[in-house]
Structures are given as C-alpha cells and as structure tokens.
PDB file of C-alpha atoms in Angstrom:
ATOM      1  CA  UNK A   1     -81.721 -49.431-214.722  1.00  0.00           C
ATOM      2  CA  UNK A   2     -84.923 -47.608-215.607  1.00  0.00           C
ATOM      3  CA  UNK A   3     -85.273 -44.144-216.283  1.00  0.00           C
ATOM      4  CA  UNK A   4     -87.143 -43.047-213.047  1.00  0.00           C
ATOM      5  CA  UNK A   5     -84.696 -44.740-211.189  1.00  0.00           C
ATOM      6  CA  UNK A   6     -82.082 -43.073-212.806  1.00  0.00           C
ATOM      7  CA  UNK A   7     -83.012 -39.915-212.557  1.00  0.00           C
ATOM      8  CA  UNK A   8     -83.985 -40.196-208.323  1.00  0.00           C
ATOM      9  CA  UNK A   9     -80.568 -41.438-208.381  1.00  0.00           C
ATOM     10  CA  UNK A  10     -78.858 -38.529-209.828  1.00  0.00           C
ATOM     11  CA  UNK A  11     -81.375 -35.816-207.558  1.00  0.00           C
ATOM     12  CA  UNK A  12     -79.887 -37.586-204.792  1.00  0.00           C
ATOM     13  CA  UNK A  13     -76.001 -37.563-205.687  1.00  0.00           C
ATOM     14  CA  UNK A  14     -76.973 -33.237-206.693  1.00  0.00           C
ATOM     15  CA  UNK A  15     -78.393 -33.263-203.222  1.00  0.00           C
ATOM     16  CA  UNK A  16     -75.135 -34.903-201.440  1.00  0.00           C
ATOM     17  CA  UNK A  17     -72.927 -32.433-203.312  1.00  0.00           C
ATOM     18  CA  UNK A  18     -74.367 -29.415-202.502  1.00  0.00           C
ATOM     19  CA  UNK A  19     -74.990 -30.272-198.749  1.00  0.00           C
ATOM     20  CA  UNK A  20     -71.354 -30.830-198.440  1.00  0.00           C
ATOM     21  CA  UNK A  21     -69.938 -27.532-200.074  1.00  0.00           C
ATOM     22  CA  UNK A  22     -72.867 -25.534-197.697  1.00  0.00           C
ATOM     23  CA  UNK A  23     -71.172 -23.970-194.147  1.00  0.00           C
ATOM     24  CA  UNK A  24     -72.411 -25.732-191.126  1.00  0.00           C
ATOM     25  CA  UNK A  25     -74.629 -23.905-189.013  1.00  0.00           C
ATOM     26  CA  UNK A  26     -73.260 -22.986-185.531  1.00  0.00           C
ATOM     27  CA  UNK A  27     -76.400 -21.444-184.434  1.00  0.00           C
ATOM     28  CA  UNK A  28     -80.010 -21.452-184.072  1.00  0.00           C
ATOM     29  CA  UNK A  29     -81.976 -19.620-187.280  1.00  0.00           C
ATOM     30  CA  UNK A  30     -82.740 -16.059-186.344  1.00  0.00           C
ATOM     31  CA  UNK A  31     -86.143 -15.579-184.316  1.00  0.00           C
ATOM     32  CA  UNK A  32     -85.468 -18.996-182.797  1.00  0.00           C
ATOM     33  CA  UNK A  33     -85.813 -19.302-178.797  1.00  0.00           C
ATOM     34  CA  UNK A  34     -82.834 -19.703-176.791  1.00  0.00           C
ATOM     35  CA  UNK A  35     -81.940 -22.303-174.428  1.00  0.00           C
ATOM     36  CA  UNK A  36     -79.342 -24.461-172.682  1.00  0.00           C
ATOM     37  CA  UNK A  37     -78.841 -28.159-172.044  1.00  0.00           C
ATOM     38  CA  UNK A  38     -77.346 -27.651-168.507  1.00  0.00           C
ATOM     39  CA  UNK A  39     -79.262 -28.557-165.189  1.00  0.00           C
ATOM     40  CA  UNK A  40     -79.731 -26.282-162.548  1.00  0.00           C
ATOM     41  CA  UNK A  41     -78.627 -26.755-158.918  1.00  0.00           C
ATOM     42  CA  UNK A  42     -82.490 -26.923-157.646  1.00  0.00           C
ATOM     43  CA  UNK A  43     -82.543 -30.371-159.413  1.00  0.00           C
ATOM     44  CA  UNK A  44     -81.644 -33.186-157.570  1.00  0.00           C
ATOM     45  CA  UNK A  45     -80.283 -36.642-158.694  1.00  0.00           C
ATOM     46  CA  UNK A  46     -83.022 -39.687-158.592  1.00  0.00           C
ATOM     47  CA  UNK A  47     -82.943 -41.706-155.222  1.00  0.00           C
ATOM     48  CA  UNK A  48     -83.024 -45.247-156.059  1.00  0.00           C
ATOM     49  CA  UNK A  49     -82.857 -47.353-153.377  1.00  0.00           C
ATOM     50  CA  UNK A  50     -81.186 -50.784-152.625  1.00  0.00           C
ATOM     51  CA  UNK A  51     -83.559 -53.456-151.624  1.00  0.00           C
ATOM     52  CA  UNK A  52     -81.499 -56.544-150.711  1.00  0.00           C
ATOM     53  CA  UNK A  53     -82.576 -60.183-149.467  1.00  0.00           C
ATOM     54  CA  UNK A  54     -79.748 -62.627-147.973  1.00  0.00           C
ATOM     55  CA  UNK A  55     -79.734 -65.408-146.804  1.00  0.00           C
ATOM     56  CA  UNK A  56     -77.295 -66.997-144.599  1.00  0.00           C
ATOM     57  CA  UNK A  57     -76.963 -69.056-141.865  1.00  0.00           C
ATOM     58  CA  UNK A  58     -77.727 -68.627-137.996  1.00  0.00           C
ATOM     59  CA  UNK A  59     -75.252 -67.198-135.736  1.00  0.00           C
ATOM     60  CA  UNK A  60     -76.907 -67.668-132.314  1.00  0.00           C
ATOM     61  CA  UNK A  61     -79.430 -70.180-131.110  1.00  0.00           C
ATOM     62  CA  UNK A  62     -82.362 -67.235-131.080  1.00  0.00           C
ATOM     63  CA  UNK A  63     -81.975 -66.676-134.319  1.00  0.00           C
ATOM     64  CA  UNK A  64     -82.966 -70.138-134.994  1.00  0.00           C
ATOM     65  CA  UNK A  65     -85.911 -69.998-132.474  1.00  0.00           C
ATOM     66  CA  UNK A  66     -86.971 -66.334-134.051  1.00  0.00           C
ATOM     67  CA  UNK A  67     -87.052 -68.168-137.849  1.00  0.00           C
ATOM     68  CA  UNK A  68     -89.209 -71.145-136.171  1.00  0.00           C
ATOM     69  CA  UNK A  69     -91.766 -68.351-134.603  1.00  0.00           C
ATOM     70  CA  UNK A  70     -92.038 -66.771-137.611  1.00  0.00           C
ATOM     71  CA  UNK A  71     -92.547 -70.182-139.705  1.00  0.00           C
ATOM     72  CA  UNK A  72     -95.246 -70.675-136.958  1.00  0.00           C
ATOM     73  CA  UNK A  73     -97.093 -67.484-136.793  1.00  0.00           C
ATOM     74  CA  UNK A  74     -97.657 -67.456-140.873  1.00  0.00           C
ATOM     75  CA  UNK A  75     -99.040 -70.750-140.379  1.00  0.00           C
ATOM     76  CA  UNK A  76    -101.468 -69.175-137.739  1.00  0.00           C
ATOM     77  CA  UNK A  77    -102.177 -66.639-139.847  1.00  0.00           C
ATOM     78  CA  UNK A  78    -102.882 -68.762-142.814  1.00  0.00           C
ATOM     79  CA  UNK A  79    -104.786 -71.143-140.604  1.00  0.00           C
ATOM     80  CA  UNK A  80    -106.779 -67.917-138.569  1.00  0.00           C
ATOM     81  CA  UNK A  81    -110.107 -67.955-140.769  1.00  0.00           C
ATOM     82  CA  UNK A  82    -110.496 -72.158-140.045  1.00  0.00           C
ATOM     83  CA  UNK A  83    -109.966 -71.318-136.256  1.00  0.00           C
ATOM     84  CA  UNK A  84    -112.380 -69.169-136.374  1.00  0.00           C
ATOM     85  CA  UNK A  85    -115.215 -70.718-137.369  1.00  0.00           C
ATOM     86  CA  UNK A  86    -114.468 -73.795-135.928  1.00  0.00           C
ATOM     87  CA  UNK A  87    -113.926 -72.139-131.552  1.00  0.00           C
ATOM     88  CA  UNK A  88    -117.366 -70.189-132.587  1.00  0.00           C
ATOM     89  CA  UNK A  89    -120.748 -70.686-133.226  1.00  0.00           C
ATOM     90  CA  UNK A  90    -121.087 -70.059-136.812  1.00  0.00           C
ATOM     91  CA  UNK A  91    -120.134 -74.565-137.657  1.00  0.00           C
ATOM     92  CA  UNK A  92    -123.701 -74.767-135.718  1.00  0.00           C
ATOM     93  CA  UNK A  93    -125.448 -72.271-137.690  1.00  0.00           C
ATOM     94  CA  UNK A  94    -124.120 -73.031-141.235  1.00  0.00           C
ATOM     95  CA  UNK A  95    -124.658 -76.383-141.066  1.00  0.00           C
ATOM     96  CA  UNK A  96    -128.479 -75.719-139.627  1.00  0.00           C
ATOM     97  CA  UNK A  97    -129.060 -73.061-142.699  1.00  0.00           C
ATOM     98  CA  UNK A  98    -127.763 -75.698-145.096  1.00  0.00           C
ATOM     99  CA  UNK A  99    -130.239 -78.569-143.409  1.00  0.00           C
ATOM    100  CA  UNK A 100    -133.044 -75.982-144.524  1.00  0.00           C
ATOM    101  CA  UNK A 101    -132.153 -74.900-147.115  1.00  0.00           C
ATOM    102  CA  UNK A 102    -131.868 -78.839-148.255  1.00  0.00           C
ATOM    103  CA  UNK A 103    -135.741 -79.760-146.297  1.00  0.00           C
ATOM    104  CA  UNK A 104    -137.237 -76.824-148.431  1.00  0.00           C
ATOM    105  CA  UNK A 105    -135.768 -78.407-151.677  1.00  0.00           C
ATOM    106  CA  UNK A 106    -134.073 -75.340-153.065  1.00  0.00           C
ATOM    107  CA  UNK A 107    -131.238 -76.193-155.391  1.00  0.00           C
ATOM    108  CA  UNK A 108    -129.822 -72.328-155.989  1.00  0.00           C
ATOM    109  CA  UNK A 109    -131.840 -70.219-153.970  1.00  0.00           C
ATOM    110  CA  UNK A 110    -130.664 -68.894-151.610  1.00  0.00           C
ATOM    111  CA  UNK A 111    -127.043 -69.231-152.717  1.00  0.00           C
ATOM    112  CA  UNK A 112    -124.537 -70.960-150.456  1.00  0.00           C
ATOM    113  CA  UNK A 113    -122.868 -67.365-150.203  1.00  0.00           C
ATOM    114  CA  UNK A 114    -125.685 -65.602-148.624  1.00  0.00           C
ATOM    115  CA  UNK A 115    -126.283 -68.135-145.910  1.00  0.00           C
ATOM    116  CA  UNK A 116    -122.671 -68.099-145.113  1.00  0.00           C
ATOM    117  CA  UNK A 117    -122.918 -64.456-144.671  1.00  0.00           C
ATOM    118  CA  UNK A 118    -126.013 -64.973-142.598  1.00  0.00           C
ATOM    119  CA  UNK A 119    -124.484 -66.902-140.386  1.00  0.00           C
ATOM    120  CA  UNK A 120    -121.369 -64.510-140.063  1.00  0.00           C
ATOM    121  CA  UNK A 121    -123.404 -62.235-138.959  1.00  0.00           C
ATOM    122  CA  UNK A 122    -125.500 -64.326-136.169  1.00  0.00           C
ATOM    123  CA  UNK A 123    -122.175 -65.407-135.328  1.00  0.00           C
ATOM    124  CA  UNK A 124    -120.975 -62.215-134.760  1.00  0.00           C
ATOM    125  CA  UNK A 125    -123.716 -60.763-132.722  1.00  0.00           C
ATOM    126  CA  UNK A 126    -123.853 -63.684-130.315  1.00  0.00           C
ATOM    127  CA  UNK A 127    -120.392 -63.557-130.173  1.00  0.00           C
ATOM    128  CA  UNK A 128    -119.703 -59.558-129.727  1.00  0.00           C
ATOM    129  CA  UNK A 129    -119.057 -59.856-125.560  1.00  0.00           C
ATOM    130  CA  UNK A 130    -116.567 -62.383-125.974  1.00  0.00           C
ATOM    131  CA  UNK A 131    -114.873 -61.004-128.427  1.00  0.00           C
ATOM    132  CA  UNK A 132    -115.068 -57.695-126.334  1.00  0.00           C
ATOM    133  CA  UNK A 133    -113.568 -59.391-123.337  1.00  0.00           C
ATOM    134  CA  UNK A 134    -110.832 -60.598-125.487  1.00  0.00           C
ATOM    135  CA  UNK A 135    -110.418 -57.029-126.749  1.00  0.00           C
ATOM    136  CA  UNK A 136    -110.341 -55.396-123.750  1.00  0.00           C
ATOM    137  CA  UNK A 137    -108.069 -57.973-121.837  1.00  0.00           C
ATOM    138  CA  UNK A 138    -105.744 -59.072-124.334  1.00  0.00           C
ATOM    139  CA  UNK A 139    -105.105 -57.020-127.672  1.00  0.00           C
ATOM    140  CA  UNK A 140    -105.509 -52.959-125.602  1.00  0.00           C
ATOM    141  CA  UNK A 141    -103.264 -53.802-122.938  1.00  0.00           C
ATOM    142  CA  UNK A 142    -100.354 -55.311-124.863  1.00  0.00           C
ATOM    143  CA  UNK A 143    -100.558 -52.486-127.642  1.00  0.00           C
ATOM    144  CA  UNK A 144    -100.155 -50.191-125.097  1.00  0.00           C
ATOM    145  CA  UNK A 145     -97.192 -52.033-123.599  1.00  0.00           C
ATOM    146  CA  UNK A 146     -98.518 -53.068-120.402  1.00  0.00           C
ATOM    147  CA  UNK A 147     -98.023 -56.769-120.918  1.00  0.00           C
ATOM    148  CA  UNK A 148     -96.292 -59.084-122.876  1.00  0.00           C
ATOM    149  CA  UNK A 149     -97.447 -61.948-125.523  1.00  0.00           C
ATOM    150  CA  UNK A 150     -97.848 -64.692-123.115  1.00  0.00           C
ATOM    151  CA  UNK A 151    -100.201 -63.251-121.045  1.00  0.00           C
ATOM    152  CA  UNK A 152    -102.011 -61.672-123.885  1.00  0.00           C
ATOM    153  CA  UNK A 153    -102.175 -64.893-125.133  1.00  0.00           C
ATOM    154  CA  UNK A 154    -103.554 -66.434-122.219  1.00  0.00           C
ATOM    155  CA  UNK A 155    -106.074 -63.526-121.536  1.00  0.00           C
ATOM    156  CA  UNK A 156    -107.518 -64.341-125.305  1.00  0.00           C
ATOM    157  CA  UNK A 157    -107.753 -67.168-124.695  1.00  0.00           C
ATOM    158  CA  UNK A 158    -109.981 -67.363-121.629  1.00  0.00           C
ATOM    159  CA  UNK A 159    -112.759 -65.585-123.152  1.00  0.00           C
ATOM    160  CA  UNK A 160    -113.141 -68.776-126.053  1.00  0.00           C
ATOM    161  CA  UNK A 161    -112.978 -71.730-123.483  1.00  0.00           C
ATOM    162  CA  UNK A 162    -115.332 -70.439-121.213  1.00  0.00           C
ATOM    163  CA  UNK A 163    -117.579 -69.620-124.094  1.00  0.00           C
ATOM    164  CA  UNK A 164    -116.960 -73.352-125.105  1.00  0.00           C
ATOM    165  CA  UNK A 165    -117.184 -74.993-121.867  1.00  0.00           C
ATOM    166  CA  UNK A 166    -120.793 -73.360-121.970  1.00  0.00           C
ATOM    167  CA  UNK A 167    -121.954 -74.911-124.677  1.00  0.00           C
ATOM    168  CA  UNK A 168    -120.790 -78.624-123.648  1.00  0.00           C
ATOM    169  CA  UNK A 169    -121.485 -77.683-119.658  1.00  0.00           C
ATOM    170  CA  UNK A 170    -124.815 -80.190-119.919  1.00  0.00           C
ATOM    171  CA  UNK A 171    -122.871 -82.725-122.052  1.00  0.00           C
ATOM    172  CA  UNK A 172    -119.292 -83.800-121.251  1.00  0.00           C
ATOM    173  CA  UNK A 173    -118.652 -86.758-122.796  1.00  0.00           C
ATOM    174  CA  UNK A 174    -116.573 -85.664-125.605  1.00  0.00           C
ATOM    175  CA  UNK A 175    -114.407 -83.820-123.296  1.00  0.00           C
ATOM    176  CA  UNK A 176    -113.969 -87.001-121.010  1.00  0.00           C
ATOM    177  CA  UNK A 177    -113.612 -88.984-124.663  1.00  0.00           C
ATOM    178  CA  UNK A 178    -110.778 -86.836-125.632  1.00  0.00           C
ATOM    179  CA  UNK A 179    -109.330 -86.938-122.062  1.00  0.00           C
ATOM    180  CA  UNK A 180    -109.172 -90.822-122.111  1.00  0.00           C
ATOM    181  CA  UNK A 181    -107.556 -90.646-125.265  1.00  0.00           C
ATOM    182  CA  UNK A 182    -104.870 -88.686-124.392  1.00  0.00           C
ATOM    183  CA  UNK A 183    -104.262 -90.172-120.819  1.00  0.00           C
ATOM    184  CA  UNK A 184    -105.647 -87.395-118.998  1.00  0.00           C
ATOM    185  CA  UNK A 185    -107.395 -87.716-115.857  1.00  0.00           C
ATOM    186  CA  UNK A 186    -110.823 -87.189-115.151  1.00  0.00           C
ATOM    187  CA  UNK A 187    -111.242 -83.351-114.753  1.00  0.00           C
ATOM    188  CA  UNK A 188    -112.890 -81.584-112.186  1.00  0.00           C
ATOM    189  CA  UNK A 189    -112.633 -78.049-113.285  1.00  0.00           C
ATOM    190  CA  UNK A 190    -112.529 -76.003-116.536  1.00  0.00           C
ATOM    191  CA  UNK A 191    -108.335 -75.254-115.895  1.00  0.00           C
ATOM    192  CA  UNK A 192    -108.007 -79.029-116.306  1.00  0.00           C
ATOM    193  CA  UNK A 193    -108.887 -79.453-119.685  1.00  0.00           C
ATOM    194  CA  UNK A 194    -106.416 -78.573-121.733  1.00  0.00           C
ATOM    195  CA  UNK A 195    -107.232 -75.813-125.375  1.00  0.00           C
ATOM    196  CA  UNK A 196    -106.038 -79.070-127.410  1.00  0.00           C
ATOM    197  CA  UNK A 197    -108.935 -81.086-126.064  1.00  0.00           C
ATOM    198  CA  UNK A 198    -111.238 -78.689-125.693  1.00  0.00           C
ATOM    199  CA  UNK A 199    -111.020 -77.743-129.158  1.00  0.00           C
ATOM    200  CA  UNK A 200    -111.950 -80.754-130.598  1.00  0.00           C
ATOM    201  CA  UNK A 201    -114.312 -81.850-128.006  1.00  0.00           C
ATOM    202  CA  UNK A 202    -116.288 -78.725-128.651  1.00  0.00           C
ATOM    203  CA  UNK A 203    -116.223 -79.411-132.402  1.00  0.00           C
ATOM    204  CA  UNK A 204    -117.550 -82.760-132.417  1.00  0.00           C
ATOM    205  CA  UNK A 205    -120.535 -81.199-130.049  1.00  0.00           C
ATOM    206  CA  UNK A 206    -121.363 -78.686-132.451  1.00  0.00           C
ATOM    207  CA  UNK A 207    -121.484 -80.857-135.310  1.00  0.00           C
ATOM    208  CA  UNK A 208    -123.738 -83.666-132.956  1.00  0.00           C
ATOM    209  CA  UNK A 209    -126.263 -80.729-132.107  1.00  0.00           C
ATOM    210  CA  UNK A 210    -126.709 -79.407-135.770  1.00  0.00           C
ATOM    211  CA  UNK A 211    -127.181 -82.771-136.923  1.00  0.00           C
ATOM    212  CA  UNK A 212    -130.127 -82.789-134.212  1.00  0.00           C
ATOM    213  CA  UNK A 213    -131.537 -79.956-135.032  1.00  0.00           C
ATOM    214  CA  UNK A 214    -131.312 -80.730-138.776  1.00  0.00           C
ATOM    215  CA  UNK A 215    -133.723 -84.082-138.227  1.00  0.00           C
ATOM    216  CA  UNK A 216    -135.962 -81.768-136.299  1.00  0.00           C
ATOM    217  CA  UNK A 217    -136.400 -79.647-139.364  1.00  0.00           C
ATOM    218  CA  UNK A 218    -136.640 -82.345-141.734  1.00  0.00           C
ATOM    219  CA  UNK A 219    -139.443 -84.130-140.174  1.00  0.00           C
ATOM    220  CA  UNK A 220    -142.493 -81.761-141.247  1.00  0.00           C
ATOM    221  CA  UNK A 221    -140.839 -81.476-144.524  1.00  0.00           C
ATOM    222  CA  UNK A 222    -140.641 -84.939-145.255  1.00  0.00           C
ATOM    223  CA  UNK A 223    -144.698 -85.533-143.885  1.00  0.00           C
ATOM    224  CA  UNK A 224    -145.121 -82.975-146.792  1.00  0.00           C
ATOM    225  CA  UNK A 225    -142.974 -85.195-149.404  1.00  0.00           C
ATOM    226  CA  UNK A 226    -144.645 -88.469-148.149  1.00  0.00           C
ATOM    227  CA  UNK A 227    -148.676 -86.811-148.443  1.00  0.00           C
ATOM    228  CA  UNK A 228    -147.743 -85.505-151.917  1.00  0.00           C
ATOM    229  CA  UNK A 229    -146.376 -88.623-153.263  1.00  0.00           C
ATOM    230  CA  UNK A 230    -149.311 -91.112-151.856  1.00  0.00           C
ATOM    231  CA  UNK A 231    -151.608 -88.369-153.421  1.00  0.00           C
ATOM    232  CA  UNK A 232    -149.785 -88.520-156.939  1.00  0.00           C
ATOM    233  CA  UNK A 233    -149.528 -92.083-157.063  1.00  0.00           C
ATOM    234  CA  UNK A 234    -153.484 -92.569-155.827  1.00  0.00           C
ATOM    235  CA  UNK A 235    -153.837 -90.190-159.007  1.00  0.00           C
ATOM    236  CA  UNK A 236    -152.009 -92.332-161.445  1.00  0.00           C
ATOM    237  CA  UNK A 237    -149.224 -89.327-162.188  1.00  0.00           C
ATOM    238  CA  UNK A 238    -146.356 -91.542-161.512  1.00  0.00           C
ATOM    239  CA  UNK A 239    -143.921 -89.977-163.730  1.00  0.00           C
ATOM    240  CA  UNK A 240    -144.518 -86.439-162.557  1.00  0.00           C
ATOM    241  CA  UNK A 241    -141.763 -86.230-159.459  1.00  0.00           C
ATOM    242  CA  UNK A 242    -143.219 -85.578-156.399  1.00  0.00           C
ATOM    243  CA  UNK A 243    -140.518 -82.636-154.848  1.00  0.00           C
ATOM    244  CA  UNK A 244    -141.644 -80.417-157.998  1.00  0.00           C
ATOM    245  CA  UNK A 245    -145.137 -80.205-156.481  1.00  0.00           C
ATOM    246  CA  UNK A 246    -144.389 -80.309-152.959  1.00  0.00           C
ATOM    247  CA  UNK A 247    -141.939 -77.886-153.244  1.00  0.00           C
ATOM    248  CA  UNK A 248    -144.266 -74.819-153.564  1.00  0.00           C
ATOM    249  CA  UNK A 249    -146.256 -76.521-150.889  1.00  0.00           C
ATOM    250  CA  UNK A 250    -143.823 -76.229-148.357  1.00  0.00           C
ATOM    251  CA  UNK A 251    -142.249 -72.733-149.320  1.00  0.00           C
ATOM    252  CA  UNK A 252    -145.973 -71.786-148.159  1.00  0.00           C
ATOM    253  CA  UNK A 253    -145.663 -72.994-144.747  1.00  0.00           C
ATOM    254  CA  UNK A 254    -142.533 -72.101-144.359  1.00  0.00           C
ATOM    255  CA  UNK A 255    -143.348 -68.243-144.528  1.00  0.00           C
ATOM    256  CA  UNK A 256    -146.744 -68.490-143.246  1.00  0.00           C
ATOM    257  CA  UNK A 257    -145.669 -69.760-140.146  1.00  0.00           C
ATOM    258  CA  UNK A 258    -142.664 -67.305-139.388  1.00  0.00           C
ATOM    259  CA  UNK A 259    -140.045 -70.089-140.568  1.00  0.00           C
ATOM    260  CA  UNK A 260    -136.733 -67.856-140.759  1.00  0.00           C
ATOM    261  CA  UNK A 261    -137.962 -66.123-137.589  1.00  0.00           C
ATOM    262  CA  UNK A 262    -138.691 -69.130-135.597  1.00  0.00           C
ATOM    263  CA  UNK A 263    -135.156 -70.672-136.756  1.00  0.00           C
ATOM    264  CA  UNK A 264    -133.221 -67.664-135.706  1.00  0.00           C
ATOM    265  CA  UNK A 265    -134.642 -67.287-132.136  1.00  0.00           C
ATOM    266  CA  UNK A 266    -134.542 -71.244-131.752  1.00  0.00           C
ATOM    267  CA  UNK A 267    -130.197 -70.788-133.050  1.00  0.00           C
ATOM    268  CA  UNK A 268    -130.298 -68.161-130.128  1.00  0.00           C
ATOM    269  CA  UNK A 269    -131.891 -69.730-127.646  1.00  0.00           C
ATOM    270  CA  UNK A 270    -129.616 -72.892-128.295  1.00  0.00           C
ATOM    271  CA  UNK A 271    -126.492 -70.668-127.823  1.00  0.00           C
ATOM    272  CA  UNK A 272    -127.991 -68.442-125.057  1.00  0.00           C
ATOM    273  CA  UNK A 273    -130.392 -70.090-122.816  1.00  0.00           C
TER     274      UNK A 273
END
C-alpha cells in the first residue's frame, strides 16, 4: 500500500471514531425554520379511477343485435368519406379537373391536392340545398327527439336520390341495367328503384359523362400537339419533343380565352340546367 493511500485510509478510520463518540442531534441547529411532516385535513387523497374493459358473452338476443349495429355503424363511419364523394357531384368534377389538367400537359402544377380541394368546394356549393334539406328534415328533428332513426334515415335519404335521379332523369339505362340484373321490374317511378341500384347506376353515369366531357377538352389540345409536331418535323428538329413547345402554346389559350371560367360554368350548367 502506498503512502497516500495510507494516510486517506487512516483520516477516514479518525473520522469514523470521532463521529461515533459525538451525541446525536435531536433537533434542528439553532436559527433553523421549523416545520412538520404531517398533512393537514384541507388535503385530500388522489382520486384514481378504475377504468375496466370485459368481455363476456351475450345474455339476451339484443345484446347480440346491439354488438352487430355497432360493428356496422364503424364500418359506416369508416366507409362515410367514399360515400360521399361517390352519391355527389364531386367523381364528375375531379375526374374533369384531372382530364385538364392532363390536355394542358402539366406534370406538378397544379398539384393533385388543390384540384381536389377545388372540387370540394364546387361540390359543396352545388350541393348546399340538399344537404340543407337533409339538415332540416333529418339530423334537427331527431336531435331534438321528435323522431326516431328510421325515419331520420329515410328523410336523409330522400334529399340524395332525388338529387341522383336528376342527373340520370334524361338517361336511364343504367338504372334499367342494374334493374335487370337484379330481377327487378321495369320501374315506373323514382320509389321503385331501390338506394342499392341507384347508387351504382348513378356512379357509372357520372363516370360515362366525365369521360365525355374529358374528349371534349382534349380535342383543341391535341389540334395544338398535332400543328406543333408537323411544324417541328417540316423543320428537321426531330429530337426536340413536341409537348415541350406546345405546352406554353396552349397555357396561352387556355387563359386568354377564360379557360377555368368557361369550365366551371360548363360543370354547373351540367349539374344545374
């Protein structure tokens, strides 16, 4: 053992001596504030409170049907955006802003987002009286208790097919389509075609009558294409692609004749005669 170590070691044992020979100290030093390690009554014990989750197995038969509603309605819910878009307007006019956005040969501009969210917003304002009448009819009335989910569900529900049987009034062969696949009879009225048809019926229409309207608003788009390439290739510039030059070309007409103006009054007019 060194000598430094010998020396902290005796220090040390000094140190242990003398501590143990000293009184022990009862109290606080002199000048020292008092206190106590006792609660008062004002303080009250923490609250913490039992959160349990069983599971077990049904007693009654409508406690089997309640666990099947509920399975259902989160699948609604999950399912409610999809529904949506597709018993509205807005599958017509996203599919039409993506057509021109696709004629006008823009890769990033403008983003996929922003049309979305134009179209939201077209939707909603054509929209906005039906989804009063549903208001109005179904969702106020059976908050305040006057009547009961079924109806409310029916009074919803009006508001949509009528707004859908619109929109196919002048063309009714998907509806009849539908109907002859399910074994249905011909209908004669609106109350005889059931939501399931009409649902998809009205779908397939949509999609039919933005694909129409897409053509439309490639055909000027494509003369464009088709004068710029004949002119590049008369010119010898083969290996310069032709949508890079008539690109800025058609951007030009676009604005100088009132493109996003025309479009949006034409998507109206198509929805509202």
């Amino acid at each position: 053992m060194s000598g430094a170590k010998k020396r902290f070691f005796a220090i040390s044992l000094i140190i242990c001596l003398a501590s143990s020979f000293l009184p022990a100290q009862e109290s606080f030093p002199e000048g020292s504030t008092s206190g106590t390690t006792s609660m008062t009554s004002t303080v009250n014990d923490i609250d913490i409170p039992l959160i349990d989750l069983s599971i077990r197995n049904p007693d009654t038969n409508q406690e089997v049907a309640f666990s099947i509603q509920l399975m259902l309605l989160l699948t609604v819910l999950s399912l409610a955006p999809s529904i949506l878009i597709l018993v509205t307007c807005f599958l017509r006019f996203s599919i039409v802003l993506d057509f021109i956005k696709r004629a006008l040969s823009l890769q990033q501009v403008p983003p996929t987002a922003v049309l979305n969210g134009i179209a939201f917003f077209m939707t909603l304002f054509i929209m906005w009286p039906t989804f009063t009448s549903m208001y109005d009819n179904s969702f106020k009335p059976m908050a305040d208790g006057v009547i009961g989910l079924e109806e409310a569900y029916a009074n919803a529900e009006a508001p949509l097919r009528i707004f859908m049987y619109k929109q196919m009034s002048n063309d009714t062969d998907y509806i009849e389509l539908f109907m002859s696949m399910g074994g249905l009879g011909r209908p004669a009225t609106l109350a005889d075609v059931p939501t399931y048809v009409l649902v998809p019926a009205y779908i397939l229409h949509e999609l039919t009558v933005a694909f129409k309207i897409g053509i439309l608003l490639y055909l000027p788009f494509i003369i464009i294409d088709m004068v710029v390439a004949s002119i590049l290739m008369s010119m010898g510039m083969i290996m310069l692609p032709p949508v890079q030059i008539s690109m800025p070309f058609k951007l030009m007409v676009f604005v100088l004749v009132d493109g996003w103006g025309l479009l949006t009054q034409q998507l109206f007019s198509s929805i509202i005669p």
